Coordinates of C-alpha atoms and ligand atoms in Angstrom, one line a residue:
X688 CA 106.9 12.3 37.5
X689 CA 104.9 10.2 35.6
X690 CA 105.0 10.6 31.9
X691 CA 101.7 10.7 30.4
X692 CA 102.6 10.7 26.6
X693 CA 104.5 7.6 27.3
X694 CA 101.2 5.8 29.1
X695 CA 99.3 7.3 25.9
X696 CA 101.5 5.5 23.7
X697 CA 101.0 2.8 25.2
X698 CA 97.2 2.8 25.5
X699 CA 97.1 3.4 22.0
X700 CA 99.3 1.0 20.3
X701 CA 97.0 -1.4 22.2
X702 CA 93.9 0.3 20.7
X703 CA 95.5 -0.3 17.1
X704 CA 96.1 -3.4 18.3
X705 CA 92.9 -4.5 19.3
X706 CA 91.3 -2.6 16.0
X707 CA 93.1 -5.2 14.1
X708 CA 91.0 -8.0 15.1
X709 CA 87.3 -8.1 13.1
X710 CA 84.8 -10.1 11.3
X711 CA 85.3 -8.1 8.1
X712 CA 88.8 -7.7 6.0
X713 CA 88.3 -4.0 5.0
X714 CA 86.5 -1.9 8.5
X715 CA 86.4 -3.1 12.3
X716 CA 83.3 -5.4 13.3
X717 CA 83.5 -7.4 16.7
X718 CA 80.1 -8.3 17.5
X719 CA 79.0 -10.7 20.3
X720 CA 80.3 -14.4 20.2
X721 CA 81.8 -14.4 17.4
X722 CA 85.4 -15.3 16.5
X723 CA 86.7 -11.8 16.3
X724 CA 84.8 -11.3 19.3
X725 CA 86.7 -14.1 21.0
X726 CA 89.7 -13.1 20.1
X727 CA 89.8 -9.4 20.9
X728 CA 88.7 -10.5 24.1
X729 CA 91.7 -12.7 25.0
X730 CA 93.9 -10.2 23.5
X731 CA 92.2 -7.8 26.4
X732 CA 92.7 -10.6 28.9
X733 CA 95.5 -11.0 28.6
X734 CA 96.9 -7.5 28.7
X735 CA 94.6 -7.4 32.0
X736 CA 97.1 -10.5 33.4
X737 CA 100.5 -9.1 32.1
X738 CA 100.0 -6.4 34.5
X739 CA 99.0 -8.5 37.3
X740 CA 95.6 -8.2 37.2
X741 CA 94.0 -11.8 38.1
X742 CA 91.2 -12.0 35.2
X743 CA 88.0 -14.1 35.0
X744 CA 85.5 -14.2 32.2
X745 CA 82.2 -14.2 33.4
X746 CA 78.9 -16.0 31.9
X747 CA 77.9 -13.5 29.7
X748 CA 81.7 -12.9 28.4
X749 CA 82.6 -10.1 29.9
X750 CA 86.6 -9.8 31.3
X751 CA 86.8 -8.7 34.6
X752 CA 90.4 -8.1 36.4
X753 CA 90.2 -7.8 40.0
X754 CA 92.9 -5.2 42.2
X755 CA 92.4 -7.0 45.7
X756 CA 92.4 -4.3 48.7
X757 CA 93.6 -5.8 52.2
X758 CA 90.6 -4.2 53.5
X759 CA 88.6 -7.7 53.7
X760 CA 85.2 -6.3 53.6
X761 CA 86.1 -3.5 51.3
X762 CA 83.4 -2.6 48.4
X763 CA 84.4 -2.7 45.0
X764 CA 84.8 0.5 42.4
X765 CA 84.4 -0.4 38.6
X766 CA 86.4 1.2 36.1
X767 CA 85.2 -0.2 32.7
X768 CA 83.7 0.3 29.1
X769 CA 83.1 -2.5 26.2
X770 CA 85.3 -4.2 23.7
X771 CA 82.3 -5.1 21.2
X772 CA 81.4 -2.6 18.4
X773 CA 79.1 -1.5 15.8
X774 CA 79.9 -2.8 11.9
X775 CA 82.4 -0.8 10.3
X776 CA 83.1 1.3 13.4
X777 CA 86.1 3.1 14.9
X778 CA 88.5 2.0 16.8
X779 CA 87.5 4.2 20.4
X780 CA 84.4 3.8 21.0
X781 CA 84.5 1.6 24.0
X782 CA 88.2 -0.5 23.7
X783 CA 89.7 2.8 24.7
X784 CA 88.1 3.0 27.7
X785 CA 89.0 -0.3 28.6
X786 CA 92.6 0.2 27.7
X787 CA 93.1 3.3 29.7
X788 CA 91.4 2.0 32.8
X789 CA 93.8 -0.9 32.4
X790 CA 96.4 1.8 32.5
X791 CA 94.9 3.9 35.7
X792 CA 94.9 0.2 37.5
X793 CA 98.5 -0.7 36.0
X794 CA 99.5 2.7 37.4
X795 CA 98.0 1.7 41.1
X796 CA 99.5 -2.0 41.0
X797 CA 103.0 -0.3 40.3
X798 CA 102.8 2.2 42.7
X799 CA 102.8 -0.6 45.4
X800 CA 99.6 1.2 47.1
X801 CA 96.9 -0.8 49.1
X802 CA 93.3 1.0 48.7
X803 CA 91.0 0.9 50.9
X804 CA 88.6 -0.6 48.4
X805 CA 88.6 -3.3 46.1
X806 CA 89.0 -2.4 42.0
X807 CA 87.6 -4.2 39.1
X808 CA 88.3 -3.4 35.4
X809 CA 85.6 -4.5 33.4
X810 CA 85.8 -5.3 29.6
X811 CA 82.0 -5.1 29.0
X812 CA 81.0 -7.9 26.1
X813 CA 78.0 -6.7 24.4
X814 CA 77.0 -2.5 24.7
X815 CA 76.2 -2.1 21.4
X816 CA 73.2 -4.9 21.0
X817 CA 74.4 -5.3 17.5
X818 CA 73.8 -9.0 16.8
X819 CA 70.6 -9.3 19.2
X820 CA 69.7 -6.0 18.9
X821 CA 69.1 -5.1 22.4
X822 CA 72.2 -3.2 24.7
X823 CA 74.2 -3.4 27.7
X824 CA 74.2 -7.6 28.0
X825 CA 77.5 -7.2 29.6
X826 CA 76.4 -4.3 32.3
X827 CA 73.2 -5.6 32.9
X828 CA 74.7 -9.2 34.3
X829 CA 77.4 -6.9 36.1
X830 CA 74.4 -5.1 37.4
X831 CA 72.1 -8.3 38.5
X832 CA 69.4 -6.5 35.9
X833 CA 70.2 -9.3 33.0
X834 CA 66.8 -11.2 32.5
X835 CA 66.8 -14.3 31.2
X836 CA 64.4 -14.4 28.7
X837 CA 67.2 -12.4 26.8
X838 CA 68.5 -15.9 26.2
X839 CA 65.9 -17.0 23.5
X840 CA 66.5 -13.6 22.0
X841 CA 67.7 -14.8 17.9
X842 CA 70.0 -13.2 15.7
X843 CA 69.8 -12.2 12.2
X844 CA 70.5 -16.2 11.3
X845 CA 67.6 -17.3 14.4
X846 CA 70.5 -18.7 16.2
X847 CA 69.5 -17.8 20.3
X848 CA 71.7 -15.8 22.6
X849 CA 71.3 -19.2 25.0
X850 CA 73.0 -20.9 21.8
X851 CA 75.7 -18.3 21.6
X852 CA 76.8 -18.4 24.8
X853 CA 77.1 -22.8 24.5
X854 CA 79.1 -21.4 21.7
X855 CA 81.6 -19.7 23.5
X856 CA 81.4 -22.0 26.5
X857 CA 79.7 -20.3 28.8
X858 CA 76.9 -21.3 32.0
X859 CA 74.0 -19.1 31.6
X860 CA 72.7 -20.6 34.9
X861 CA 76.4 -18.4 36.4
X862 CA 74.6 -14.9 35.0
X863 CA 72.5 -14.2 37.9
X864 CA 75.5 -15.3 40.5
X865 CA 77.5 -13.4 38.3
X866 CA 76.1 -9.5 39.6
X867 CA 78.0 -7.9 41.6
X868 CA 75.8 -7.7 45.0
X869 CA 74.0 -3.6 45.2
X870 CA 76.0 -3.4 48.8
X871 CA 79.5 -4.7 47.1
X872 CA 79.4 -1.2 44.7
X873 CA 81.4 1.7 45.7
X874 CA 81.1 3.2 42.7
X875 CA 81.2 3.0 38.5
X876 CA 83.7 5.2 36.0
X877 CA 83.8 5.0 32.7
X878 CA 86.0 6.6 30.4
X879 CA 84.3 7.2 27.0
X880 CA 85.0 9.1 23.7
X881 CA 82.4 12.0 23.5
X882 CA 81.0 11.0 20.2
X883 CA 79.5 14.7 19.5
X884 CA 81.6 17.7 18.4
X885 CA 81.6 19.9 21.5
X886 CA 84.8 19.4 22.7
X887 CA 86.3 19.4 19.1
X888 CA 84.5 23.2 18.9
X889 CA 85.3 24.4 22.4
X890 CA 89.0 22.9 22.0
X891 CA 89.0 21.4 25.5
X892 CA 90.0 17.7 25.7
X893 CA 88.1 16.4 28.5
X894 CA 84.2 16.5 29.9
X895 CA 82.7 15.2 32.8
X896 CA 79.2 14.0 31.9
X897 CA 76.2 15.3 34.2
X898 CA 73.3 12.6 32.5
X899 CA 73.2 10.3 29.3
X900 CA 69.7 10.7 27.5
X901 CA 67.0 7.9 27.8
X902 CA 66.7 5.7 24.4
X903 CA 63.5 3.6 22.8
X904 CA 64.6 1.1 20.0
X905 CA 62.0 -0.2 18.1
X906 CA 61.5 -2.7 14.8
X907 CA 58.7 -1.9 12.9
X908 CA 57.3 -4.0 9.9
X909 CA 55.1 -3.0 7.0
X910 CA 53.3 -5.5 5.0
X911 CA 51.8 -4.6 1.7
X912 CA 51.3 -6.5 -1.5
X913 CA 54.0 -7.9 -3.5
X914 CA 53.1 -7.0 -7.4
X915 CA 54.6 -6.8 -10.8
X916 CA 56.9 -3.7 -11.3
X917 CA 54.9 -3.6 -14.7
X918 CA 51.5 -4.4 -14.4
X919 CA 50.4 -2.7 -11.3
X920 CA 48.6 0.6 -12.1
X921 CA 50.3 3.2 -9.6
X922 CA 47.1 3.9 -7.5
X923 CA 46.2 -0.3 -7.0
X924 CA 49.8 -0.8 -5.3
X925 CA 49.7 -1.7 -1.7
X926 CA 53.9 -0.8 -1.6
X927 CA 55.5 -1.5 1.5
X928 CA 58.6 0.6 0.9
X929 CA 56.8 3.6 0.0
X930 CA 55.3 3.4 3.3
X931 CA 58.3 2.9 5.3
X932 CA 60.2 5.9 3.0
X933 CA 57.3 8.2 4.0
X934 CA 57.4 6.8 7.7
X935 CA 61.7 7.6 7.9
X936 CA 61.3 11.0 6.3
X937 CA 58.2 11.8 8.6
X938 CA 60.6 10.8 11.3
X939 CA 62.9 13.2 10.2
X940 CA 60.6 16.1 10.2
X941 CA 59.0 15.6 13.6
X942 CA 62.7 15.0 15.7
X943 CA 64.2 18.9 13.3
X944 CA 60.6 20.0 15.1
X945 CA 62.1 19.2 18.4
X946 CA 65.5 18.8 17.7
X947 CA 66.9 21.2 20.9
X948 CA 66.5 17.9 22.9
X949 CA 65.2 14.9 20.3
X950 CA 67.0 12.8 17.9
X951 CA 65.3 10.0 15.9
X952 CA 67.1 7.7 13.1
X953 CA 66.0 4.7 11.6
X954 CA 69.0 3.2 10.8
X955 CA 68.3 -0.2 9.6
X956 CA 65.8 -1.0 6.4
X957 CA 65.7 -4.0 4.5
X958 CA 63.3 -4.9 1.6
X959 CA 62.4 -8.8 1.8
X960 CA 62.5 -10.6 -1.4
X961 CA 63.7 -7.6 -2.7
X962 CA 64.4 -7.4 -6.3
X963 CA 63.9 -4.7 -8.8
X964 CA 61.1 -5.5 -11.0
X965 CA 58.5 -6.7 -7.6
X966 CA 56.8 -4.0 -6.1
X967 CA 58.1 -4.6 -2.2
X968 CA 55.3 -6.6 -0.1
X969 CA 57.4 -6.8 3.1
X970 CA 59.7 -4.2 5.0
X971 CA 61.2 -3.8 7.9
X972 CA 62.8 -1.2 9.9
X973 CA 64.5 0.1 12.9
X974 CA 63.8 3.2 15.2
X975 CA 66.1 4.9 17.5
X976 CA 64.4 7.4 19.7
X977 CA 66.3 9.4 22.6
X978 CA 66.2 12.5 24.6
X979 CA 67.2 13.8 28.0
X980 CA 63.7 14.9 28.7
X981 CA 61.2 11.5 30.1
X982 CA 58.0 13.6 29.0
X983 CA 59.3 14.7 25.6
X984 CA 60.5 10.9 24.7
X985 CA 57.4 9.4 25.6
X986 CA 55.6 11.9 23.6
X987 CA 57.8 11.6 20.8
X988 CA 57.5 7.4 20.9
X989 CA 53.4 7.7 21.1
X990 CA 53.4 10.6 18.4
X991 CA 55.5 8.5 16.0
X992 CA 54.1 5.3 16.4
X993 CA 50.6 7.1 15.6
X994 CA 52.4 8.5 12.4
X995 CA 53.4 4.9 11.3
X996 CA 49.8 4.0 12.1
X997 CA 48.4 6.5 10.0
X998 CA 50.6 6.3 7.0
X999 CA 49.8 2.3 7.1
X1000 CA 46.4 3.1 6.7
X1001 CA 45.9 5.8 4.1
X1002 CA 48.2 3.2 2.0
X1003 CA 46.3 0.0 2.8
X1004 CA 49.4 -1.2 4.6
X1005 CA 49.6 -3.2 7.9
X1006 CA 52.2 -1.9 10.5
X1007 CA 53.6 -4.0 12.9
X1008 CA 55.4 -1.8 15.7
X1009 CA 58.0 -3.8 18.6
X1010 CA 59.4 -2.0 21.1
X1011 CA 62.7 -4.1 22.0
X1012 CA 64.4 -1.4 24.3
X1013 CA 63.9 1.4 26.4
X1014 CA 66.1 3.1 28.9
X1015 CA 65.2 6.5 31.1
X1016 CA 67.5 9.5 31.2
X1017 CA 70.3 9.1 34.3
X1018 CA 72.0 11.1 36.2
X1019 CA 75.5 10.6 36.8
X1020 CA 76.2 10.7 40.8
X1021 CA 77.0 14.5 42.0
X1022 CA 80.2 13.7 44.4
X1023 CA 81.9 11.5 42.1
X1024 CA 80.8 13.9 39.0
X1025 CA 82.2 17.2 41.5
X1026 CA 85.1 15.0 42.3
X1027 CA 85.4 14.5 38.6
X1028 CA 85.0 18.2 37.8
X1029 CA 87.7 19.0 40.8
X1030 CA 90.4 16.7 39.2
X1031 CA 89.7 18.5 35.5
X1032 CA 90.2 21.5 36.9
X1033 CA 93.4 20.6 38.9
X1034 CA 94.5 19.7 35.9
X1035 CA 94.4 22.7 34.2
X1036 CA 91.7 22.5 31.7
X1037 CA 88.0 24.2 31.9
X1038 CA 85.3 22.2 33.1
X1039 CA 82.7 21.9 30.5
X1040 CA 79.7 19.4 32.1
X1041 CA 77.9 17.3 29.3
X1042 CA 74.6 15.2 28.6
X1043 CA 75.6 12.3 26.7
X1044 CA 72.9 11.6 23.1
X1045 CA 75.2 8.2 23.5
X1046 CA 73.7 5.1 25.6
X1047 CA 76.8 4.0 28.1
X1048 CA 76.6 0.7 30.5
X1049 CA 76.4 3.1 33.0
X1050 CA 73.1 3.5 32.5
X1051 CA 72.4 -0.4 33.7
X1052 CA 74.8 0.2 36.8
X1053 CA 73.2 3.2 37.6
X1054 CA 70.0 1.7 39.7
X1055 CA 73.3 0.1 41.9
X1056 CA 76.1 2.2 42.1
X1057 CA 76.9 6.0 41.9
X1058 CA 78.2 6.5 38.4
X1059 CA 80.7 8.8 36.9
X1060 CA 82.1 9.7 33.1
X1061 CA 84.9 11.3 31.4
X1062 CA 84.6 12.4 28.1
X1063 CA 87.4 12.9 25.7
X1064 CA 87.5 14.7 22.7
X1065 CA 87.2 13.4 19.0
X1066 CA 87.7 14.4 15.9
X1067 CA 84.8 16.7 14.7
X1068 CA 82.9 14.5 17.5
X1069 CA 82.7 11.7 14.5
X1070 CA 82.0 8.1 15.9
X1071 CA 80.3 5.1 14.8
X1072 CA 82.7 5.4 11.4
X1073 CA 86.2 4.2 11.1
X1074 CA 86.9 8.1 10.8
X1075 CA 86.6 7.8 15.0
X1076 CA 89.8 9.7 16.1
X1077 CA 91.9 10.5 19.1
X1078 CA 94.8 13.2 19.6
X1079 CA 97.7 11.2 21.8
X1080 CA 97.7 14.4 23.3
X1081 CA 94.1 14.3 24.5
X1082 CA 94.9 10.6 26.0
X1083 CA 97.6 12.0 28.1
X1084 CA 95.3 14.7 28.7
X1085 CA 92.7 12.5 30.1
X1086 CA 95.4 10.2 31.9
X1087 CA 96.1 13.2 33.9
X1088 CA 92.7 14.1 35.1
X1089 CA 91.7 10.6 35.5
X1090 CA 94.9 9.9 38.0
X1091 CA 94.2 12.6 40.1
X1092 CA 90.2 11.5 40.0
X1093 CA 91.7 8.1 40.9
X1094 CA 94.2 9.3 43.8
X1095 CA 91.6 11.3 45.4
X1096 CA 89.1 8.6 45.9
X1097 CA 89.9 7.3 49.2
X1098 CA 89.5 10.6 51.1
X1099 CA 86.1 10.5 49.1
X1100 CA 85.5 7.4 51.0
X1101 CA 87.3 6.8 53.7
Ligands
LIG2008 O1 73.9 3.6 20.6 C1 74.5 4.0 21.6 O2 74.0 4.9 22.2 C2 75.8 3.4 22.0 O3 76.7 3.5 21.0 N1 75.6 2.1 22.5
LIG2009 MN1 80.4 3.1 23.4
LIG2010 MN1 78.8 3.0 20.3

């Protein structure tokens, strides 16, 4: 009998371990490319070949461990999730996914089983977009969707993703070759904190996801007049931050409107030249747009883009608006999600199906390859903030249901 607290343990004294490593001395930041980055991800590798899973890193930098069927022509099944992270984030979101699909594979390797399909664990290099500010780099090359113009894509300091990846000793001419072909998938699961609070209210420890929310990102830039804090009358000032305050609270407003399937945050504002006696001249901003509903995020994208028009104009201000990133709403694939749902059950605990506000690299995969998720509880659903926290119980939990999701594959298939 296999003892799941034990495999839990395990999983997460690797998480701490890998939480460790970051770019910062006081939270954890692993960002692509850079040496924190580099060094989680050989800490991941080589977990991957201590359990006897034959690793390559891929053009892009993503870790992929191979579990070889004898079937010859066999298709492949991806079990993954991503090892970068946000600044200052928690230690879950993404590494524990990759550390307890390295556990499900560990588990098949040991067991002496052949399947009749291939696996490959996948540590996914860039999800978050932080440093180029544009997602799933990792997914998309995985995916064969990864578009090279992405290369010339610059980073806070100008320095090019094409640059990055010389860095790190890469050959972005391997990222195409690098896809896994759309007739090699059998199939994509993820494993994924939840990153909301249902689970924490409904005291269940697992979730199968049913869809994850489309997403716009846009940077937006408001140029006014930079003036004298003193010598400006108030009604001559052509105040750049004034407009992008009224633009984030009018944000605000319009996503509480539709907030039973909307959220909108601008997360990122900076002031250029800022300093406390100029009146601002230049600001920028970010916007974060999502919803399960196509119709309702393309309204809400044209409706606020008018509202940053309109506020730029009753204040003199000129409004630059870049939409860097969109992704539709996706369904997760119903077998594998009722296959899911089957194995939850089995394992004792009620099935409660989610949508997912949270972008995964599933939504990349999903154009070639059935995709499934499992959602695991969190404390108070808080992510994106070293508070990020998982129950060892709720691991074991998840090993559970994810074992017996794993073990009933083949008749799936085969
Ligand atoms: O932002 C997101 O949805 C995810 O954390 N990448
Ligand atoms: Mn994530
Ligand atoms: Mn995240």
């Amino acid at each position: 009998m296999t003892d799941y607290v034990q495999r839990a343990g395990d999983i997460l004294a690797k998480i701490n371990d890998l939480a460790a490593i970051s770019e910062d001395a006081t939270g954890i930041t692993r960002t692509f490319g850079t040496d924190a980055f580099l060094a989680g991800r050989q800490r991941v590798q080589d977990w991957m070949e201590q359990a006897g899973l034959p690793t390559r890193v891929d053009a892009i930098g993503n870790v992929r461990g191979r579990f070889v069927s004898s079937n010859e022509g066999a298709k492949t099944f991806v079990i993954a999730s991503h090892i970068d992270t946000v600044v200052n984030a928690g230690k879950f979101d993404g590494p524990m996914g990759v550390m307890m699909g390295l556990d499900l594979v560990t588990r098949l390797i040991q067991s002496g089983r052949t399947l009749p399909f291939h696996i490959e664990l996948i540590a996914f290099s860039d999800e978050e977009g932080v440093r180029f500010h544009t997602t799933y780099l990792g997914s998309k090359v995985v995916a064969g969707s990864f578009d090279n113009a992405l290369l010339a894509k610059k980073d806070a300091l100008g320095i090019t993703l094409a640059e990055v990846l010389q860095t790190i000793g890469t050959d972005p001419t391997q990222l195409l070759s690098d896809a896994l072909a759309p007739d090699e998938w059998l199939g994509y699961f993820e494993i994924h904190i939840e990153q909301g609070p249902v689970l924490y209210e409904r005291h269940v420890p697992v979730a199968v996801v049913t869809a994850i929310a489309g997403q716009k990102r846009v940077e937006i830039a408001f140029a006014g007049m930079a003036g004298h804090a003193g010598t400006v009358p108030m009604d001559m000032r052509q105040d750049a931050l004034c407009a992008a305050a009224e633009f984030v609270l009018a944000v605000e407003q319009f996503a509480l409107v539709h907030k039973n399937n909307l959220v909108a945050t601008v997360g990122k504002l900076t002031v250029v030249n800022a300093a406390s006696n100029v009146i601002p001249g230049e600001v920028s901003c970010s916007l974060d747009v999502r919803s399960n509903d196509t119709d309702l995020l393309e309204t809400a994208y044209l409706a606020l883009h008018e509202l940053a028009t309109s506020i730029g104009a009753n204040r003199l201000i000129n409004v630059n608006w870049n939409l860097i990133q969109e992704t539709a709403p996706v369904l997760c694939d119903t077998a594998l999600t009722d296959l899911l749902a089957k194995s939850i059950r089995e394992s004792g605990y009620e099935v409660i199906p989610l949508v997912s506000g949270a972008g995964h690299d599933g939504v990349p995969i999903s154009p070639v390859s059935p995709i499934a998720m499992l959602f695991v509880r969190c404390f108070k659903g808080i992510s994106h903030n070293p508070l990020e926290n998982v129950e060892l119980a709720d691991i074991a939990a998840t090993l559970r249901v994810a074992d017996t999701f794993l073990d009933s594959l083949p008749e799936q298939y085969y």
